[in-house]
Structure formats: C-alpha cells, structure tokens
Coordinates of C-alpha atoms in Angstrom, one line a residue:
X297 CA 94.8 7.0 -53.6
X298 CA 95.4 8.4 -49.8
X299 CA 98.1 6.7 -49.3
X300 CA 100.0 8.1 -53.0
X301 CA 98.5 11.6 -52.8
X302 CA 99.2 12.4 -49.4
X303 CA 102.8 11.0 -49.6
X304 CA 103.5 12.7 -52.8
X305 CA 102.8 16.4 -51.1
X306 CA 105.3 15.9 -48.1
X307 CA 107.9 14.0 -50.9
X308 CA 107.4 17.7 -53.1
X309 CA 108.4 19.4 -50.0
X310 CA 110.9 17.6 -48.9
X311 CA 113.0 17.4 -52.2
X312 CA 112.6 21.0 -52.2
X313 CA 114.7 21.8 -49.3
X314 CA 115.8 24.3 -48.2
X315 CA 114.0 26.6 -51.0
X316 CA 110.7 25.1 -49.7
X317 CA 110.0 26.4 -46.2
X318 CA 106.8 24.7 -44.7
X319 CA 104.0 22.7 -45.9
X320 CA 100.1 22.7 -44.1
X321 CA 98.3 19.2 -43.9
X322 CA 94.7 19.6 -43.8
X323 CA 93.6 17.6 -42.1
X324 CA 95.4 16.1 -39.2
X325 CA 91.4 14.1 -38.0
X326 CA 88.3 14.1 -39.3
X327 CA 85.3 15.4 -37.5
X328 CA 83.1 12.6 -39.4
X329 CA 83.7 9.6 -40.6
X330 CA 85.4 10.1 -44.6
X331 CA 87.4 7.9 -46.5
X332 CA 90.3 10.4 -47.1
X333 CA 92.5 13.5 -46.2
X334 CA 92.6 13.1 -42.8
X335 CA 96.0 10.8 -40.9
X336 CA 93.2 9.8 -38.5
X337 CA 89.7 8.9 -38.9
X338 CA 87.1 9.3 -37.0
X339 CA 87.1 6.5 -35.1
X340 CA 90.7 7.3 -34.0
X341 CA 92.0 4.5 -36.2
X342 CA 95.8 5.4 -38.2
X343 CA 94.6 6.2 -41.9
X344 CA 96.8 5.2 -45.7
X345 CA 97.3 8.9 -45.4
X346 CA 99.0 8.5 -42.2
X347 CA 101.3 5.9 -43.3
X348 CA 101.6 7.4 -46.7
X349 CA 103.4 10.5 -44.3
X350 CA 105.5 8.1 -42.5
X351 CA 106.8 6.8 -45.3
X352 CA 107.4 10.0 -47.3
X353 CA 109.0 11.7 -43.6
X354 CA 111.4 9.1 -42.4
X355 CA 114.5 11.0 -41.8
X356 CA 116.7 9.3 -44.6
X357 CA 114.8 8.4 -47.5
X358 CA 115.0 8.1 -51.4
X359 CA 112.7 10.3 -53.1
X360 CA 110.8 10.2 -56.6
X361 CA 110.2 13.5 -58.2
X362 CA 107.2 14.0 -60.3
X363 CA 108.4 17.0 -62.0
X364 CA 112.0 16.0 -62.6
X365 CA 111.5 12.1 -62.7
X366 CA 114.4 12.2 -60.7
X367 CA 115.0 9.9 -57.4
X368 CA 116.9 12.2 -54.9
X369 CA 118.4 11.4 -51.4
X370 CA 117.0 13.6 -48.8
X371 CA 118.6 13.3 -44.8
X372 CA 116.8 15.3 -42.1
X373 CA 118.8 13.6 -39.1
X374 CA 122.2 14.0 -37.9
X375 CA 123.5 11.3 -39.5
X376 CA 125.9 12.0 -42.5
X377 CA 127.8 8.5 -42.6
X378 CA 127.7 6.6 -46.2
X379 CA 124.6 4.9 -47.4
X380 CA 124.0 2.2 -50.5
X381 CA 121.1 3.5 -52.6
X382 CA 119.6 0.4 -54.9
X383 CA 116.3 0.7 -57.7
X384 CA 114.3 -2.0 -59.5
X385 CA 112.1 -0.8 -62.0
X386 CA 109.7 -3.4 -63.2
X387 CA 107.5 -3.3 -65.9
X388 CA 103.5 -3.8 -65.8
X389 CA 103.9 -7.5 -65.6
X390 CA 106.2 -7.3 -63.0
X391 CA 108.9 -8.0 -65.4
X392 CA 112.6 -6.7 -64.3
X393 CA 113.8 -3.9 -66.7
X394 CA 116.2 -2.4 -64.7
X395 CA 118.5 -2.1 -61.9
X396 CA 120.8 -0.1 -60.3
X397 CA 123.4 0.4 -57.1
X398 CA 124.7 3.5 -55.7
X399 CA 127.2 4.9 -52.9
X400 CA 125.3 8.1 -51.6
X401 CA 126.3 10.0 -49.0
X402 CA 123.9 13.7 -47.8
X403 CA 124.6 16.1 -44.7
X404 CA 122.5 17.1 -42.8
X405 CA 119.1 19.0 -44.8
X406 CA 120.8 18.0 -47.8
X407 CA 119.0 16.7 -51.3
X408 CA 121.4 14.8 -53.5
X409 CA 120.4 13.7 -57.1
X410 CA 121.1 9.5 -57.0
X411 CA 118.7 8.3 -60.0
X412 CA 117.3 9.4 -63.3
X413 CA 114.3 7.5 -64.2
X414 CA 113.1 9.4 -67.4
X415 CA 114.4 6.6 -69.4
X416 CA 111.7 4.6 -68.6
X417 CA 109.0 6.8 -69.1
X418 CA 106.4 6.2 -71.6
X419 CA 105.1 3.0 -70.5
X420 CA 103.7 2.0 -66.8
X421 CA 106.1 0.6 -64.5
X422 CA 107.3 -0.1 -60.9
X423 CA 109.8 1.6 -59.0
X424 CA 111.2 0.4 -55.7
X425 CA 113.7 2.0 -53.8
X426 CA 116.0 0.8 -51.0
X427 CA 118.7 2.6 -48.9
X428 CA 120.5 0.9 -46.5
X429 CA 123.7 1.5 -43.7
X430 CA 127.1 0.6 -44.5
X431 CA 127.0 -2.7 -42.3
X432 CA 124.1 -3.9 -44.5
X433 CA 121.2 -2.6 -42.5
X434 CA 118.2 -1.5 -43.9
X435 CA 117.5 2.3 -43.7
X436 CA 114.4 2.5 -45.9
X437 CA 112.7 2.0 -48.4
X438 CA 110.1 3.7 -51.1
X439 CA 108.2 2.1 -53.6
X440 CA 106.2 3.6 -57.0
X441 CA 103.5 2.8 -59.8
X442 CA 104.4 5.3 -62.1
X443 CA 101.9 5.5 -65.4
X444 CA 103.0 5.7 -68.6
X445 CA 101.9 9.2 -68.8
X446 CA 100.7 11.8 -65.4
X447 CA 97.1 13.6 -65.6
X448 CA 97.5 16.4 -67.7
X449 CA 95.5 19.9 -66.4
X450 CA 93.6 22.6 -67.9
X451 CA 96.2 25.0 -66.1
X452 CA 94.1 28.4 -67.7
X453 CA 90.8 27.2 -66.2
X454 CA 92.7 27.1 -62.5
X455 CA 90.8 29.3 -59.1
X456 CA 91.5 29.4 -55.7
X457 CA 90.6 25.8 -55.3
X458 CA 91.3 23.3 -58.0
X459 CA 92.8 22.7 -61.4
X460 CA 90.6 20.5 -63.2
X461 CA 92.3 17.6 -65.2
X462 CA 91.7 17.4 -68.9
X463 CA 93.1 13.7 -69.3
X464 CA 93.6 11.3 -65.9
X465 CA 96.6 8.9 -65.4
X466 CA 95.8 5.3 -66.0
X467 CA 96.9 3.7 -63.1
X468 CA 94.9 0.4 -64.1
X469 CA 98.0 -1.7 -64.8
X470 CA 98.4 -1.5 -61.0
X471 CA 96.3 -4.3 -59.6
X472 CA 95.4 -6.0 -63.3
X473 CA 97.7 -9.0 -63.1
X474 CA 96.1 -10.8 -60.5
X475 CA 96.5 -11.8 -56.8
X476 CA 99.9 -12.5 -55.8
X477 CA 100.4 -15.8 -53.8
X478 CA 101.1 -13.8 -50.4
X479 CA 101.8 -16.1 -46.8
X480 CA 101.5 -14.6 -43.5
X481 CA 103.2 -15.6 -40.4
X482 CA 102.1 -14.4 -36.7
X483 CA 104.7 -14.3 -33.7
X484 CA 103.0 -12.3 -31.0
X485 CA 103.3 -8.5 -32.8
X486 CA 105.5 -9.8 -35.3
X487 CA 103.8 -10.0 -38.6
X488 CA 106.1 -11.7 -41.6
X489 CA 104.8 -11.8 -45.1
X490 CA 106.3 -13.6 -47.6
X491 CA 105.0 -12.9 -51.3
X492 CA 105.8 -16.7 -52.7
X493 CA 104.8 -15.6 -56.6
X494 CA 105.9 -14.1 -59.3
X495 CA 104.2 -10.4 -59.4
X496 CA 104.7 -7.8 -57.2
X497 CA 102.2 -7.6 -54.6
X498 CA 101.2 -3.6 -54.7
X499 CA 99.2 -2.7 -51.4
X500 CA 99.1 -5.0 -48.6
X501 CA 97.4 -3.6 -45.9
X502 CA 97.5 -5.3 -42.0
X503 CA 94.8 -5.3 -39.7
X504 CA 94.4 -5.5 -35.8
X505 CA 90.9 -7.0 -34.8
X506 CA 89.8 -7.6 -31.3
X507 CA 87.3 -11.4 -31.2
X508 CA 84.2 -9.8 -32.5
X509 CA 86.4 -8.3 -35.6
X510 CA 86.1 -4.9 -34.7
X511 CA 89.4 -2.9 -35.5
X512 CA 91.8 -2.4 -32.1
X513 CA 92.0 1.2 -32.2
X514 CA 94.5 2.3 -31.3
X515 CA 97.2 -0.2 -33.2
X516 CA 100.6 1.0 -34.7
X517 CA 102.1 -0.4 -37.2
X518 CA 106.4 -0.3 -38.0
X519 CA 105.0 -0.1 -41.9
X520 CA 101.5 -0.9 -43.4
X521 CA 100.0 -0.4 -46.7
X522 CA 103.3 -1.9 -48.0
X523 CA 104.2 -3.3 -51.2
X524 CA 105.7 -7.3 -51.8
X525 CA 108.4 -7.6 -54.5
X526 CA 108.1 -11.1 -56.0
X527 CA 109.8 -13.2 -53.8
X528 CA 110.3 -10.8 -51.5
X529 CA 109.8 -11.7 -47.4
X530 CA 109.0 -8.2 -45.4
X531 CA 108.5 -8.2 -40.7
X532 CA 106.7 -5.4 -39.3
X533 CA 105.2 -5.2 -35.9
X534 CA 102.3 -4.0 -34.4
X535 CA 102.2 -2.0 -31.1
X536 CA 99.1 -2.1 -28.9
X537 CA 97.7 -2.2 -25.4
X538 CA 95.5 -4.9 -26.7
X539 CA 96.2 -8.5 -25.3
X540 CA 93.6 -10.6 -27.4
X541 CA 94.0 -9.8 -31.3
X542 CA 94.2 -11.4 -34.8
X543 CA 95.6 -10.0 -37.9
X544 CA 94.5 -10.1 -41.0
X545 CA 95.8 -9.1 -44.5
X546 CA 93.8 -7.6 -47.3

C-alpha cells in the first residue's frame, strides 16, 4: 500500500508535464516510528515509499495512468535517442493475455502516449512494463496490479482533507495464488533472484541484517520491493558501509 500510493502521486505528476508544475511529499521522515507516508522511518531505514519514488522518478520510465488507463513514455534526462517499449499483461492467475512491442522515442520533458490498456479493464490483471536502449540494455522497468474496478468516492461529501470512498478496489487477487517458488543467490552485494514457478511473484522485498538480525541501517538498494515474472531471473545490489551482513527475502 506505501509502496503503490506513494508511487502513483509522483507517476500523476509526472505524466502531467509540463501542465503540472510541482508536487509536495509529506513526509520526507517520520518523527516516530509509523508504518507509512514517510521515504524514511524513524530508525533511518529506506521505506516501500521510498522505493515506490524511485521507481515512479527514474528519468526514463513507462507510466500507467489511472485516469486515462493509458501507459505513457515520460524522459526527464537529456537523452532523446530511440527506446523499445514492451507490456505483458497477465491475468489473476498469472495467465498471459497480452503482449506488446513498441519503438518510442520522447525529448527532453516530453510525455508520449505508447499503450492503451482500457481493453483489459473489467477484470484484475497484471501489467509489467519494460523499456530498454537500442543496444538491448535495460532502461527500466514498471510493474502494476490493476483491479477489475478502482475505489469509487463520494466526491459531494469531499473537505479540506479527504474524500471518503463509497466502494474500495479489491486488490485480493494480488497475493491469492500462492507462494511463488523464488531462489536467491548471494555474491558479496549482488543479490540474484530467480522466480523458478509459474505465478508472478508480486512484492519481493530484500533485507540487510547485521549477526544479531537487526536491520543495517543505512543499506541501499539498486531496486527492492520488486516484482518476479514467472520465470523471470532479476540482480540488484546493495550498497553499505557494513562488512558482516546476510540478506534475506520476504
């Protein structure tokens, strides 16, 4: 829930450029310790939230828009050269209904329309996004769990505050087909998982611990709180001062 809602307020900004002009994050740390809003918690430790931002900020990235159901390209850097944009939508069993492949190309604080996903709504699915360099490198990526139908808000009862929400999304289909068959492999600060099943893998989420299983704080990771396509083998590292560590995955 950190990781989707504080990603999906920098994604609204960002696909809205340059009509939308600035966004405020409250907060950037929390005072006390709290289980959300804050990139940092209390005990100085990076948050979901935090990488949820990452992922939503990187300076070329594909985009889902809520309100259009639209995936857009959006490039902040100085970088114009051609991209590949590629989607896989899955169903809630991790089924593959669709795919697609796309030459892109955006200047610089550019949004360019690439995919139109309102085909597929009415039922829960998976969407997972990939953009990569000419030479085959990988750019980024973006991954959703879109429901079969958003919250729906009593928009005449709004204030200052809050909106309430007559009717919730049901976002249960998520993590109701089981554990995935998911293999880790450790080389130093290189962390490789390989998700050896069928499903998708939704949240994997990587741990430094020092010997008496405290977290290491602090401890970057390249990408956490990742998603595993089936099949799919993903590295990240971990950079920290720490010399005596494990990892574990949850």
């Amino acid at each position: 829930v950190d990781y989707d809602g504080t990603r999906a307020m920098f994604e609204a900004f960002r696909v809205r450029m340059p009509e939308s002009t600035g966004i405020v994050q409250w907060m950037l740390n929390s005072a006390w310790p709290s289980l959300y809003w804050q990139l940092y918690d209390y005990y100085g430790v990076p948050t979901a939230g935090y990488y949820g931002t990452k992922k939503a900020c990187e300076p070329r990235q594909l985009l889902f828009d809520y309100a259009t159901r639209k995936v857009s390209l959006v490039n902040e850097s100085t970088e114009e050269g051609p991209l590949t944009a590629s989607l896989k939508v899955y169903d809630a069993a991790s089924r593959l209904i669709g795919q697609e492949t796309k030459a892109v190309k955006a200047g610089y604080r550019e949004v360019v329309p690439v995919f139109d996903l309102r085909r597929y709504d009415g039922k829960p699915h998976f969407v997972a996004l990939a953009l990569t360099a000419a030479d085959g490198t990988p750019v980024a990526d973006n991954f959703y769990c879109l429901p079969a139908a958003d919250n729906e808000y009593l928009w005449n009862k709004t204030n200052w505050y809050i909106t309430p929400v007559s009717r919730y999304a049901g976002l249960g289909f998520v993590f109701s087909q089981g554990g995935a068959d998911v293999e880790m492999a450790v080389d130093g600060n290189r962390i490789t998982l390989t998700n050896h099943s069928g499903v998708i893998a939704p949240m994997n989420i990587l741990k430094a611990k020092d010997a008496a299983g405290n977290l290491i704080v602090p401890a970057w990771w390249s990408d956490n709180f990742f998603p595993l396509l089936p099949g799919q083998t993903k590295t990240v590292t971990c950079k920290t001062e720490a010399e005596d560590f494990h990892i574990e995955l949850h």
